[in-house]
Amino acid sequence: MEKKDIVSVQSEVLNLEKISQEISAPEAGAISIFSGVTRNHHQGKRVIKLEYEAYVPMAEAKMKKIIEEIRRKWKDIIHVALYHRIGEVPLQESSVIVIISSVHRRDGLEAVHYAIDEIKAVVPIWKREYYEDGSTWKENEEWRHKHKC
């Protein structure tokens, strides 16, 4: 069986069902999913939308490195998909999707947790939050912690 590694940084809407189908495999006992969506509030402020910018070639290269590390740490992983949206992301739409199929659930769940933390910590994607009273660029806690700022 050939294992699939899919990375994409794109402006199109992320389709959870379509990506899940790409990652499905008859050998998989689990398909583990994380979908990060735009919520309507942050630190007491009403959020209207998010906007992401990225240096796409470097972002996708970093995402491929994350998959390499996943495959090194968890042997039961079958397929991996890491997607991040750029541009405007309205409320309740996904900005990031991580889907991993695995033989057993534990490896898949642990790998999904690792992947989203690493995406936020090392992938050059920048988020701007738009509030009712203005906007601000946001720094990820994971990035700050990993880089000890």
mmCIF file of N, CA and C in Angstrom:
data_model
loop_
_atom_site.group_PDB
_atom_site.id
_atom_site.type_symbol
_atom_site.label_atom_id
_atom_site.label_comp_id
_atom_site.label_asym_id
_atom_site.label_seq_id
_atom_site.Cartn_x
_atom_site.Cartn_y
_atom_site.Cartn_z
ATOM 1 N N MET A 1 0.833 -1.184 0.000
ATOM 2 C CA MET A 1 0.000 0.000 0.000
ATOM 3 C C MET A 1 0.879 1.251 0.000
ATOM 4 N N GLU A 2 0.571 2.138 -0.907
ATOM 5 C CA GLU A 2 1.292 3.410 -0.977
ATOM 6 C C GLU A 2 0.655 4.401 -0.006
ATOM 7 N N LYS A 3 1.494 5.002 0.829
ATOM 8 C CA LYS A 3 1.002 5.976 1.804
ATOM 9 C C LYS A 3 0.935 7.349 1.159
ATOM 10 N N LYS A 4 -0.148 8.085 1.468
ATOM 11 C CA LYS A 4 -0.347 9.425 0.911
ATOM 12 C C LYS A 4 0.017 10.477 1.939
ATOM 13 N N ASP A 5 0.758 11.472 1.492
ATOM 14 C CA ASP A 5 1.063 12.662 2.282
ATOM 15 C C ASP A 5 0.581 13.856 1.463
ATOM 16 N N ILE A 6 -0.399 14.577 1.995
ATOM 17 C CA ILE A 6 -0.984 15.702 1.268
ATOM 18 C C ILE A 6 -0.808 16.961 2.098
ATOM 19 N N VAL A 7 -0.244 18.004 1.481
ATOM 20 C CA VAL A 7 -0.187 19.324 2.111
ATOM 21 C C VAL A 7 -0.746 20.338 1.126
ATOM 22 N N SER A 8 -1.463 21.310 1.675
ATOM 23 C CA SER A 8 -2.016 22.347 0.819
ATOM 24 C C SER A 8 -2.243 23.614 1.632
ATOM 25 N N VAL A 9 -1.732 24.718 1.103
ATOM 26 C CA VAL A 9 -2.050 26.051 1.612
ATOM 27 C C VAL A 9 -2.795 26.719 0.472
ATOM 28 N N GLN A 10 -4.063 27.039 0.698
ATOM 29 C CA GLN A 10 -4.926 27.447 -0.408
ATOM 30 C C GLN A 10 -5.927 28.502 0.017
ATOM 31 N N SER A 11 -6.426 29.242 -0.958
ATOM 32 C CA SER A 11 -7.431 30.261 -0.672
ATOM 33 C C SER A 11 -8.852 29.704 -0.776
ATOM 34 N N GLU A 12 -9.017 28.533 -1.373
ATOM 35 C CA GLU A 12 -10.339 27.937 -1.518
ATOM 36 C C GLU A 12 -10.844 27.418 -0.171
ATOM 37 N N VAL A 13 -12.174 27.354 -0.052
ATOM 38 C CA VAL A 13 -12.818 26.800 1.143
ATOM 39 C C VAL A 13 -12.329 25.364 1.344
ATOM 40 N N LEU A 14 -12.040 25.001 2.591
ATOM 41 C CA LEU A 14 -11.596 23.649 2.913
ATOM 42 C C LEU A 14 -12.814 22.744 3.069
ATOM 43 N N ASN A 15 -12.805 21.630 2.352
ATOM 44 C CA ASN A 15 -13.929 20.701 2.337
ATOM 45 C C ASN A 15 -13.571 19.469 3.170
ATOM 46 N N LEU A 16 -14.072 19.434 4.395
ATOM 47 C CA LEU A 16 -13.745 18.367 5.339
ATOM 48 C C LEU A 16 -14.111 16.987 4.801
ATOM 49 N N GLU A 17 -15.273 16.856 4.221
ATOM 50 C CA GLU A 17 -15.707 15.552 3.712
ATOM 51 C C GLU A 17 -14.815 15.069 2.566
ATOM 52 N N LYS A 18 -14.490 15.957 1.656
ATOM 53 C CA LYS A 18 -13.625 15.589 0.519
ATOM 54 C C LYS A 18 -12.233 15.159 1.002
ATOM 55 N N ILE A 19 -11.678 15.923 1.946
ATOM 56 C CA ILE A 19 -10.345 15.582 2.465
ATOM 57 C C ILE A 19 -10.401 14.250 3.211
ATOM 58 N N SER A 20 -11.465 14.008 3.971
ATOM 59 C CA SER A 20 -11.621 12.729 4.686
ATOM 60 C C SER A 20 -11.627 11.559 3.712
ATOM 61 N N GLN A 21 -12.298 11.727 2.590
ATOM 62 C CA GLN A 21 -12.353 10.659 1.588
ATOM 63 C C GLN A 21 -10.969 10.399 0.993
ATOM 64 N N GLU A 22 -10.163 11.459 0.825
ATOM 65 C CA GLU A 22 -8.799 11.289 0.298
ATOM 66 C C GLU A 22 -7.923 10.478 1.250
ATOM 67 N N ILE A 23 -8.221 10.556 2.535
ATOM 68 C CA ILE A 23 -7.377 9.948 3.562
ATOM 69 C C ILE A 23 -7.885 8.569 3.977
ATOM 70 N N SER A 24 -9.102 8.241 3.629
ATOM 71 C CA SER A 24 -9.690 6.953 3.984
ATOM 72 C C SER A 24 -8.870 5.810 3.383
ATOM 73 N N ALA A 25 -8.819 4.686 4.106
ATOM 74 C CA ALA A 25 -8.098 3.504 3.630
ATOM 75 C C ALA A 25 -8.719 2.267 4.252
ATOM 76 N N PRO A 26 -8.798 1.177 3.497
ATOM 77 C CA PRO A 26 -9.388 -0.059 4.048
ATOM 78 C C PRO A 26 -8.612 -0.603 5.247
ATOM 79 N N GLU A 27 -7.335 -0.279 5.336
ATOM 80 C CA GLU A 27 -6.497 -0.754 6.449
ATOM 81 C C GLU A 27 -6.688 0.068 7.723
ATOM 82 N N ALA A 28 -7.357 1.200 7.605
ATOM 83 C CA ALA A 28 -7.475 2.138 8.731
ATOM 84 C C ALA A 28 -8.555 1.694 9.711
ATOM 85 N N GLY A 29 -8.178 1.655 10.973
ATOM 86 C CA GLY A 29 -9.146 1.441 12.040
ATOM 87 C C GLY A 29 -9.622 2.763 12.600
ATOM 88 N N ALA A 30 -8.957 3.863 12.201
ATOM 89 C CA ALA A 30 -9.325 5.189 12.711
ATOM 90 C C ALA A 30 -8.989 6.258 11.678
ATOM 91 N N ILE A 31 -9.855 7.261 11.618
ATOM 92 C CA ILE A 31 -9.554 8.492 10.894
ATOM 93 C C ILE A 31 -9.716 9.605 11.915
ATOM 94 N N SER A 32 -8.614 10.212 12.269
ATOM 95 C CA SER A 32 -8.597 11.253 13.307
ATOM 96 C C SER A 32 -8.581 12.613 12.638
ATOM 97 N N ILE A 33 -9.424 13.522 13.159
ATOM 98 C CA ILE A 33 -9.652 14.804 12.490
ATOM 99 C C ILE A 33 -9.559 15.962 13.475
ATOM 100 N N PHE A 34 -8.878 17.032 13.039
ATOM 101 C CA PHE A 34 -8.957 18.325 13.712
ATOM 102 C C PHE A 34 -9.338 19.347 12.658
ATOM 103 N N SER A 35 -10.364 20.141 12.961
ATOM 104 C CA SER A 35 -10.767 21.236 12.082
ATOM 105 C C SER A 35 -10.844 22.495 12.937
ATOM 106 N N GLY A 36 -9.940 23.433 12.670
ATOM 107 C CA GLY A 36 -9.947 24.705 13.384
ATOM 108 C C GLY A 36 -10.829 25.694 12.655
ATOM 109 N N VAL A 37 -11.868 26.203 13.321
ATOM 110 C CA VAL A 37 -12.829 27.091 12.684
ATOM 111 C C VAL A 37 -12.797 28.479 13.319
ATOM 112 N N THR A 38 -13.259 29.457 12.568
ATOM 113 C CA THR A 38 -13.339 30.834 13.063
ATOM 114 C C THR A 38 -14.495 30.933 14.049
ATOM 115 N N ARG A 39 -14.177 31.338 15.276
ATOM 116 C CA ARG A 39 -15.229 31.539 16.273
ATOM 117 C C ARG A 39 -15.588 33.014 16.354
ATOM 118 N N ASN A 40 -16.675 33.329 17.021
ATOM 119 C CA ASN A 40 -17.196 34.694 17.029
ATOM 120 C C ASN A 40 -16.661 35.576 18.150
ATOM 121 N N HIS A 41 -15.692 35.102 18.915
ATOM 122 C CA HIS A 41 -15.160 35.913 20.015
ATOM 123 C C HIS A 41 -13.706 35.543 20.311
ATOM 124 N N HIS A 42 -12.986 36.476 20.915
ATOM 125 C CA HIS A 42 -11.631 36.239 21.404
ATOM 126 C C HIS A 42 -11.335 37.283 22.469
ATOM 127 N N GLN A 43 -10.997 36.810 23.655
ATOM 128 C CA GLN A 43 -10.640 37.679 24.785
ATOM 129 C C GLN A 43 -11.669 38.795 24.994
ATOM 130 N N GLY A 44 -12.942 38.402 24.978
ATOM 131 C CA GLY A 44 -14.016 39.345 25.250
ATOM 132 C C GLY A 44 -14.416 40.254 24.105
ATOM 133 N N LYS A 45 -13.779 40.117 22.956
ATOM 134 C CA LYS A 45 -14.126 40.940 21.793
ATOM 135 C C LYS A 45 -14.911 40.104 20.781
ATOM 136 N N ARG A 46 -15.821 40.755 20.075
ATOM 137 C CA ARG A 46 -16.590 40.079 19.030
ATOM 138 C C ARG A 46 -15.756 40.013 17.750
ATOM 139 N N VAL A 47 -15.474 38.801 17.298
ATOM 140 C CA VAL A 47 -14.709 38.571 16.067
ATOM 141 C C VAL A 47 -15.675 38.548 14.889
ATOM 142 N N ILE A 48 -15.311 39.244 13.826
ATOM 143 C CA ILE A 48 -16.124 39.296 12.612
ATOM 144 C C ILE A 48 -15.616 38.299 11.572
ATOM 145 N N LYS A 49 -14.279 38.200 11.462
ATOM 146 C CA LYS A 49 -13.663 37.270 10.503
ATOM 147 C C LYS A 49 -12.185 37.167 10.826
ATOM 148 N N LEU A 50 -11.522 36.214 10.199
ATOM 149 C CA LEU A 50 -10.072 36.078 10.260
ATOM 150 C C LEU A 50 -9.516 36.223 8.854
ATOM 151 N N GLU A 51 -8.250 36.596 8.795
ATOM 152 C CA GLU A 51 -7.564 36.649 7.510
ATOM 153 C C GLU A 51 -6.160 36.089 7.716
ATOM 154 N N TYR A 52 -5.736 35.231 6.795
ATOM 155 C CA TYR A 52 -4.420 34.601 6.889
ATOM 156 C C TYR A 52 -3.569 34.972 5.691
ATOM 157 N N GLU A 53 -2.278 35.149 5.953
ATOM 158 C CA GLU A 53 -1.281 35.326 4.900
ATOM 159 C C GLU A 53 -0.196 34.286 5.111
ATOM 160 N N ALA A 54 0.457 33.899 4.031
ATOM 161 C CA ALA A 54 1.509 32.888 4.135
ATOM 162 C C ALA A 54 2.516 33.060 3.024
ATOM 163 N N TYR A 55 3.715 32.598 3.300
ATOM 164 C CA TYR A 55 4.699 32.387 2.248
ATOM 165 C C TYR A 55 4.510 30.920 1.856
ATOM 166 N N VAL A 56 3.686 30.687 0.835
ATOM 167 C CA VAL A 56 3.172 29.360 0.527
ATOM 168 C C VAL A 56 4.267 28.310 0.300
ATOM 169 N N PRO A 57 5.303 28.549 -0.517
ATOM 170 C CA PRO A 57 6.312 27.491 -0.714
ATOM 171 C C PRO A 57 6.979 27.061 0.593
ATOM 172 N N MET A 58 7.309 28.012 1.440
ATOM 173 C CA MET A 58 7.943 27.660 2.708
ATOM 174 C C MET A 58 6.932 26.995 3.650
ATOM 175 N N ALA A 59 5.699 27.492 3.674
ATOM 176 C CA ALA A 59 4.672 26.904 4.540
ATOM 177 C C ALA A 59 4.451 25.433 4.176
ATOM 178 N N GLU A 60 4.318 25.153 2.894
ATOM 179 C CA GLU A 60 4.107 23.769 2.476
ATOM 180 C C GLU A 60 5.335 22.904 2.745
ATOM 181 N N ALA A 61 6.521 23.455 2.599
ATOM 182 C CA ALA A 61 7.747 22.703 2.924
ATOM 183 C C ALA A 61 7.792 22.358 4.412
ATOM 184 N N LYS A 62 7.423 23.300 5.261
ATOM 185 C CA LYS A 62 7.402 23.047 6.716
ATOM 186 C C LYS A 62 6.346 21.997 7.050
ATOM 187 N N MET A 63 5.211 22.045 6.371
ATOM 188 C CA MET A 63 4.165 21.054 6.611
ATOM 189 C C MET A 63 4.634 19.654 6.203
ATOM 190 N N LYS A 64 5.399 19.551 5.125
ATOM 191 C CA LYS A 64 5.960 18.260 4.716
ATOM 192 C C LYS A 64 6.928 17.735 5.771
ATOM 193 N N LYS A 65 7.700 18.628 6.375
ATOM 194 C CA LYS A 65 8.626 18.223 7.458
ATOM 195 C C LYS A 65 7.845 17.698 8.663
ATOM 196 N N ILE A 66 6.710 18.324 8.956
ATOM 197 C CA ILE A 66 5.864 17.843 10.056
ATOM 198 C C ILE A 66 5.401 16.419 9.766
ATOM 199 N N ILE A 67 5.005 16.156 8.533
ATOM 200 C CA ILE A 67 4.580 14.799 8.169
ATOM 201 C C ILE A 67 5.740 13.818 8.305
ATOM 202 N N GLU A 68 6.931 14.213 7.887
ATOM 203 C CA GLU A 68 8.104 13.334 8.049
ATOM 204 C C GLU A 68 8.292 12.967 9.517
ATOM 205 N N GLU A 69 8.150 13.945 10.393
ATOM 206 C CA GLU A 69 8.311 13.700 11.830
ATOM 207 C C GLU A 69 7.187 12.797 12.354
ATOM 208 N N ILE A 70 5.976 12.999 11.880
ATOM 209 C CA ILE A 70 4.853 12.133 12.269
ATOM 210 C C ILE A 70 5.163 10.692 11.886
ATOM 211 N N ARG A 71 5.633 10.494 10.678
ATOM 212 C CA ARG A 71 5.924 9.132 10.209
ATOM 213 C C ARG A 71 7.073 8.499 11.000
ATOM 214 N N ARG A 72 8.002 9.328 11.477
ATOM 215 C CA ARG A 72 9.102 8.813 12.288
ATOM 216 C C ARG A 72 8.617 8.395 13.681
ATOM 217 N N LYS A 73 7.701 9.172 14.262
ATOM 218 C CA LYS A 73 7.255 8.936 15.641
ATOM 219 C C LYS A 73 6.164 7.877 15.768
ATOM 220 N N TRP A 74 5.264 7.792 14.773
ATOM 221 C CA TRP A 74 4.113 6.889 14.867
ATOM 222 C C TRP A 74 4.108 5.964 13.656
ATOM 223 N N LYS A 75 4.338 4.694 13.883
ATOM 224 C CA LYS A 75 4.513 3.722 12.796
ATOM 225 C C LYS A 75 3.196 3.257 12.180
ATOM 226 N N ASP A 76 2.078 3.386 12.895
ATOM 227 C CA ASP A 76 0.801 2.896 12.386
ATOM 228 C C ASP A 76 0.037 3.914 11.543
ATOM 229 N N ILE A 77 0.684 5.015 11.184
ATOM 230 C CA ILE A 77 0.027 6.044 10.368
ATOM 231 C C ILE A 77 -0.049 5.564 8.917
ATOM 232 N N ILE A 78 -1.220 5.748 8.304
ATOM 233 C CA ILE A 78 -1.395 5.343 6.907
ATOM 234 C C ILE A 78 -1.295 6.577 6.000
ATOM 235 N N HIS A 79 -2.284 7.461 6.052
ATOM 236 C CA HIS A 79 -2.284 8.663 5.218
ATOM 237 C C HIS A 79 -2.364 9.902 6.109
ATOM 238 N N VAL A 80 -1.796 11.008 5.597
ATOM 239 C CA VAL A 80 -1.789 12.279 6.333
ATOM 240 C C VAL A 80 -2.181 13.406 5.383
ATOM 241 N N ALA A 81 -3.080 14.280 5.859
ATOM 242 C CA ALA A 81 -3.450 15.479 5.094
ATOM 243 C C ALA A 81 -3.380 16.685 6.030
ATOM 244 N N LEU A 82 -2.605 17.684 5.622
ATOM 245 C CA LEU A 82 -2.493 18.952 6.351
ATOM 246 C C LEU A 82 -2.905 20.065 5.392
ATOM 247 N N TYR A 83 -3.987 20.734 5.706
ATOM 248 C CA TYR A 83 -4.517 21.815 4.868
ATOM 249 C C TYR A 83 -4.608 23.089 5.703
ATOM 250 N N HIS A 84 -4.235 24.217 5.107
ATOM 251 C CA HIS A 84 -4.438 25.518 5.756
ATOM 252 C C HIS A 84 -4.971 26.490 4.720
ATOM 253 N N ARG A 85 -5.953 27.241 5.127
ATOM 254 C CA ARG A 85 -6.557 28.227 4.237
ATOM 255 C C ARG A 85 -5.875 29.573 4.429
ATOM 256 N N ILE A 86 -5.744 30.325 3.340
ATOM 257 C CA ILE A 86 -5.253 31.700 3.411
ATOM 258 C C ILE A 86 -6.324 32.618 2.837
ATOM 259 N N GLY A 87 -6.153 33.905 3.095
ATOM 260 C CA GLY A 87 -7.185 34.852 2.706
ATOM 261 C C GLY A 87 -8.207 34.970 3.818
ATOM 262 N N GLU A 88 -9.377 35.466 3.460
ATOM 263 C CA GLU A 88 -10.441 35.699 4.429
ATOM 264 C C GLU A 88 -11.140 34.394 4.796
ATOM 265 N N VAL A 89 -11.353 34.199 6.111
ATOM 266 C CA VAL A 89 -12.065 33.021 6.602
ATOM 267 C C VAL A 89 -13.211 33.504 7.497
ATOM 268 N N PRO A 90 -14.450 33.447 6.994
ATOM 269 C CA PRO A 90 -15.602 33.908 7.769
ATOM 270 C C PRO A 90 -15.884 33.027 8.992
ATOM 271 N N LEU A 91 -16.767 33.491 9.846
ATOM 272 C CA LEU A 91 -17.183 32.730 11.019
ATOM 273 C C LEU A 91 -17.673 31.343 10.625
ATOM 274 N N GLN A 92 -17.313 30.360 11.444
ATOM 275 C CA GLN A 92 -17.739 28.968 11.328
ATOM 276 C C GLN A 92 -17.141 28.217 10.140
ATOM 277 N N GLU A 93 -16.189 28.809 9.436
ATOM 278 C CA GLU A 93 -15.501 28.086 8.368
ATOM 279 C C GLU A 93 -14.123 27.658 8.856
ATOM 280 N N SER A 94 -13.625 26.558 8.292
ATOM 281 C CA SER A 94 -12.328 26.012 8.695
ATOM 282 C C SER A 94 -11.177 26.810 8.125
ATOM 283 N N SER A 95 -10.192 27.074 8.980
ATOM 284 C CA SER A 95 -8.949 27.681 8.520
ATOM 285 C C SER A 95 -7.835 26.642 8.444
ATOM 286 N N VAL A 96 -7.971 25.571 9.207
ATOM 287 C CA VAL A 96 -6.959 24.512 9.189
ATOM 288 C C VAL A 96 -7.648 23.171 9.409
ATOM 289 N N ILE A 97 -7.209 22.172 8.637
ATOM 290 C CA ILE A 97 -7.719 20.812 8.787
ATOM 291 C C ILE A 97 -6.530 19.859 8.811
ATOM 292 N N VAL A 98 -6.535 18.979 9.802
ATOM 293 C CA VAL A 98 -5.552 17.905 9.917
ATOM 294 C C VAL A 98 -6.350 16.609 9.959
ATOM 295 N N ILE A 99 -6.082 15.716 9.022
ATOM 296 C CA ILE A 99 -6.749 14.419 9.003
ATOM 297 C C ILE A 99 -5.688 13.334 8.824
ATOM 298 N N ILE A 100 -5.756 12.343 9.695
ATOM 299 C CA ILE A 100 -4.781 11.257 9.670
ATOM 300 C C ILE A 100 -5.514 9.922 9.790
ATOM 301 N N SER A 101 -5.246 9.023 8.855
ATOM 302 C CA SER A 101 -5.768 7.662 8.990
ATOM 303 C C SER A 101 -4.655 6.794 9.572
ATOM 304 N N SER A 102 -5.079 5.879 10.435
ATOM 305 C CA SER A 102 -4.106 5.026 11.119
ATOM 306 C C SER A 102 -4.725 3.662 11.398
ATOM 307 N N VAL A 103 -3.866 2.687 11.640
ATOM 308 C CA VAL A 103 -4.325 1.345 11.955
ATOM 309 C C VAL A 103 -5.091 1.368 13.279
ATOM 310 N N HIS A 104 -4.557 2.063 14.268
ATOM 311 C CA HIS A 104 -5.173 2.153 15.596
ATOM 312 C C HIS A 104 -5.389 3.614 15.968
ATOM 313 N N ARG A 105 -6.395 3.892 16.791
ATOM 314 C CA ARG A 105 -6.787 5.267 17.107
ATOM 315 C C ARG A 105 -5.720 6.055 17.863
ATOM 316 N N ARG A 106 -5.011 5.424 18.789
ATOM 317 C CA ARG A 106 -4.070 6.165 19.626
ATOM 318 C C ARG A 106 -3.017 6.893 18.787
ATOM 319 N N ASP A 107 -2.411 6.189 17.837
ATOM 320 C CA ASP A 107 -1.387 6.826 16.994
ATOM 321 C C ASP A 107 -1.975 7.992 16.210
ATOM 322 N N GLY A 108 -3.151 7.792 15.641
ATOM 323 C CA GLY A 108 -3.774 8.859 14.863
ATOM 324 C C GLY A 108 -4.108 10.078 15.701
ATOM 325 N N LEU A 109 -4.688 9.855 16.876
ATOM 326 C CA LEU A 109 -5.058 10.981 17.743
ATOM 327 C C LEU A 109 -3.825 11.742 18.231
ATOM 328 N N GLU A 110 -2.808 11.004 18.642
ATOM 329 C CA GLU A 110 -1.572 11.659 19.089
ATOM 330 C C GLU A 110 -0.918 12.431 17.951
ATOM 331 N N ALA A 111 -0.913 11.857 16.763
ATOM 332 C CA ALA A 111 -0.293 12.513 15.612
ATOM 333 C C ALA A 111 -1.058 13.773 15.204
ATOM 334 N N VAL A 112 -2.381 13.751 15.285
ATOM 335 C CA VAL A 112 -3.177 14.945 14.980
ATOM 336 C C VAL A 112 -2.842 16.058 15.971
ATOM 337 N N HIS A 113 -2.775 15.719 17.244
ATOM 338 C CA HIS A 113 -2.433 16.713 18.274
ATOM 339 C C HIS A 113 -1.056 17.313 18.002
ATOM 340 N N TYR A 114 -0.097 16.465 17.720
ATOM 341 C CA TYR A 114 1.255 16.923 17.394
ATOM 342 C C TYR A 114 1.234 17.831 16.163
ATOM 343 N N ALA A 115 0.520 17.410 15.113
ATOM 344 C CA ALA A 115 0.518 18.155 13.852
ATOM 345 C C ALA A 115 -0.029 19.564 14.029
ATOM 346 N N ILE A 116 -1.161 19.731 14.705
ATOM 347 C CA ILE A 116 -1.730 21.075 14.828
ATOM 348 C C ILE A 116 -0.830 21.961 15.684
ATOM 349 N N ASP A 117 -0.248 21.410 16.730
ATOM 350 C CA ASP A 117 0.677 22.215 17.542
ATOM 351 C C ASP A 117 1.891 22.651 16.733
ATOM 352 N N GLU A 118 2.424 21.756 15.917
ATOM 353 C CA GLU A 118 3.586 22.099 15.092
ATOM 354 C C GLU A 118 3.229 23.087 13.986
ATOM 355 N N ILE A 119 2.067 22.925 13.379
ATOM 356 C CA ILE A 119 1.639 23.888 12.355
ATOM 357 C C ILE A 119 1.626 25.289 12.951
ATOM 358 N N LYS A 120 1.032 25.426 14.132
ATOM 359 C CA LYS A 120 0.935 26.738 14.768
ATOM 360 C C LYS A 120 2.305 27.258 15.218
ATOM 361 N N ALA A 121 3.227 26.339 15.513
ATOM 362 C CA ALA A 121 4.528 26.744 16.047
ATOM 363 C C ALA A 121 5.570 27.064 14.985
ATOM 364 N N VAL A 122 5.541 26.380 13.830
ATOM 365 C CA VAL A 122 6.663 26.513 12.894
ATOM 366 C C VAL A 122 6.305 26.914 11.464
ATOM 367 N N VAL A 123 5.050 26.821 11.093
ATOM 368 C CA VAL A 123 4.679 27.107 9.698
ATOM 369 C C VAL A 123 4.451 28.614 9.536
ATOM 370 N N PRO A 124 5.093 29.233 8.528
ATOM 371 C CA PRO A 124 4.987 30.684 8.352
ATOM 372 C C PRO A 124 3.635 31.117 7.759
ATOM 373 N N ILE A 125 2.645 31.104 8.632
ATOM 374 C CA ILE A 125 1.292 31.567 8.302
ATOM 375 C C ILE A 125 0.910 32.570 9.381
ATOM 376 N N TRP A 126 0.423 33.739 8.948
ATOM 377 C CA TRP A 126 0.113 34.821 9.888
ATOM 378 C C TRP A 126 -1.380 35.096 9.889
ATOM 379 N N LYS A 127 -1.921 35.310 11.099
ATOM 380 C CA LYS A 127 -3.361 35.491 11.274
ATOM 381 C C LYS A 127 -3.678 36.917 11.716
ATOM 382 N N ARG A 128 -4.702 37.465 11.083
ATOM 383 C CA ARG A 128 -5.217 38.773 11.475
ATOM 384 C C ARG A 128 -6.672 38.588 11.903
ATOM 385 N N GLU A 129 -6.985 39.065 13.106
ATOM 386 C CA GLU A 129 -8.355 38.989 13.605
ATOM 387 C C GLU A 129 -9.037 40.324 13.394
ATOM 388 N N TYR A 130 -10.249 40.269 12.866
ATOM 389 C CA TYR A 130 -11.061 41.467 12.658
ATOM 390 C C TYR A 130 -12.166 41.489 13.704
ATOM 391 N N TYR A 131 -12.193 42.581 14.479
ATOM 392 C CA TYR A 131 -13.199 42.773 15.524
ATOM 393 C C TYR A 131 -14.160 43.880 15.100
ATOM 394 N N GLU A 132 -15.214 44.032 15.858
ATOM 395 C CA GLU A 132 -16.145 45.131 15.607
ATOM 396 C C GLU A 132 -15.433 46.476 15.678
ATOM 397 N N ASP A 133 -14.408 46.567 16.540
ATOM 398 C CA ASP A 133 -13.729 47.851 16.765
ATOM 399 C C ASP A 133 -12.339 47.936 16.131
ATOM 400 N N GLY A 134 -12.055 47.098 15.143
ATOM 401 C CA GLY A 134 -10.753 47.159 14.471
ATOM 402 C C GLY A 134 -10.175 45.779 14.242
ATOM 403 N N SER A 135 -8.855 45.716 13.952
ATOM 404 C CA SER A 135 -8.213 44.430 13.691
ATOM 405 C C SER A 135 -6.815 44.429 14.281
ATOM 406 N N THR A 136 -6.267 43.206 14.422
ATOM 407 C CA THR A 136 -4.914 43.061 14.940
ATOM 408 C C THR A 136 -4.304 41.764 14.419
ATOM 409 N N TRP A 137 -2.992 41.788 14.187
ATOM 410 C CA TRP A 137 -2.260 40.569 13.845
ATOM 411 C C TRP A 137 -2.048 39.795 15.132
ATOM 412 N N LYS A 138 -2.217 38.478 15.080
ATOM 413 C CA LYS A 138 -2.116 37.636 16.266
ATOM 414 C C LYS A 138 -0.869 36.766 16.193
ATOM 415 N N GLU A 139 -0.224 36.632 17.349
ATOM 416 C CA GLU A 139 0.905 35.719 17.472
ATOM 417 C C GLU A 139 0.418 34.439 18.136
ATOM 418 N N ASN A 140 0.810 33.297 17.601
ATOM 419 C CA ASN A 140 0.440 32.021 18.202
ATOM 420 C C ASN A 140 1.249 31.771 19.458
ATOM 421 N N GLU A 141 0.565 31.351 20.517
ATOM 422 C CA GLU A 141 1.249 30.970 21.756
ATOM 423 C C GLU A 141 2.270 29.863 21.492
ATOM 424 N N GLU A 142 1.892 28.926 20.606
ATOM 425 C CA GLU A 142 2.791 27.812 20.299
ATOM 426 C C GLU A 142 4.085 28.303 19.670
ATOM 427 N N TRP A 143 4.009 29.328 18.811
ATOM 428 C CA TRP A 143 5.199 29.876 18.180
ATOM 429 C C TRP A 143 6.088 30.525 19.239
ATOM 430 N N ARG A 144 5.478 31.329 20.091
ATOM 431 C CA ARG A 144 6.234 32.030 21.123
ATOM 432 C C ARG A 144 6.926 31.040 22.052
ATOM 433 N N HIS A 145 6.206 29.986 22.451
ATOM 434 C CA HIS A 145 6.772 28.993 23.341
ATOM 435 C C HIS A 145 7.928 28.242 22.674
ATOM 436 N N LYS A 146 7.738 27.838 21.414
ATOM 437 C CA LYS A 146 8.771 27.069 20.711
ATOM 438 C C LYS A 146 10.025 27.917 20.481
ATOM 439 N N HIS A 147 9.827 29.212 20.239
ATOM 440 C CA HIS A 147 10.956 30.104 19.942
ATOM 441 C C HIS A 147 11.414 30.894 21.165
ATOM 442 N N LYS A 148 10.802 30.608 22.314
ATOM 443 C CA LYS A 148 11.177 31.195 23.601
ATOM 444 C C LYS A 148 11.293 32.724 23.571
ATOM 445 N N CYS A 149 10.240 33.354 23.033
ATOM 446 C CA CYS A 149 10.202 34.803 22.975
ATOM 447 C C CYS A 149 9.508 35.375 24.202
#
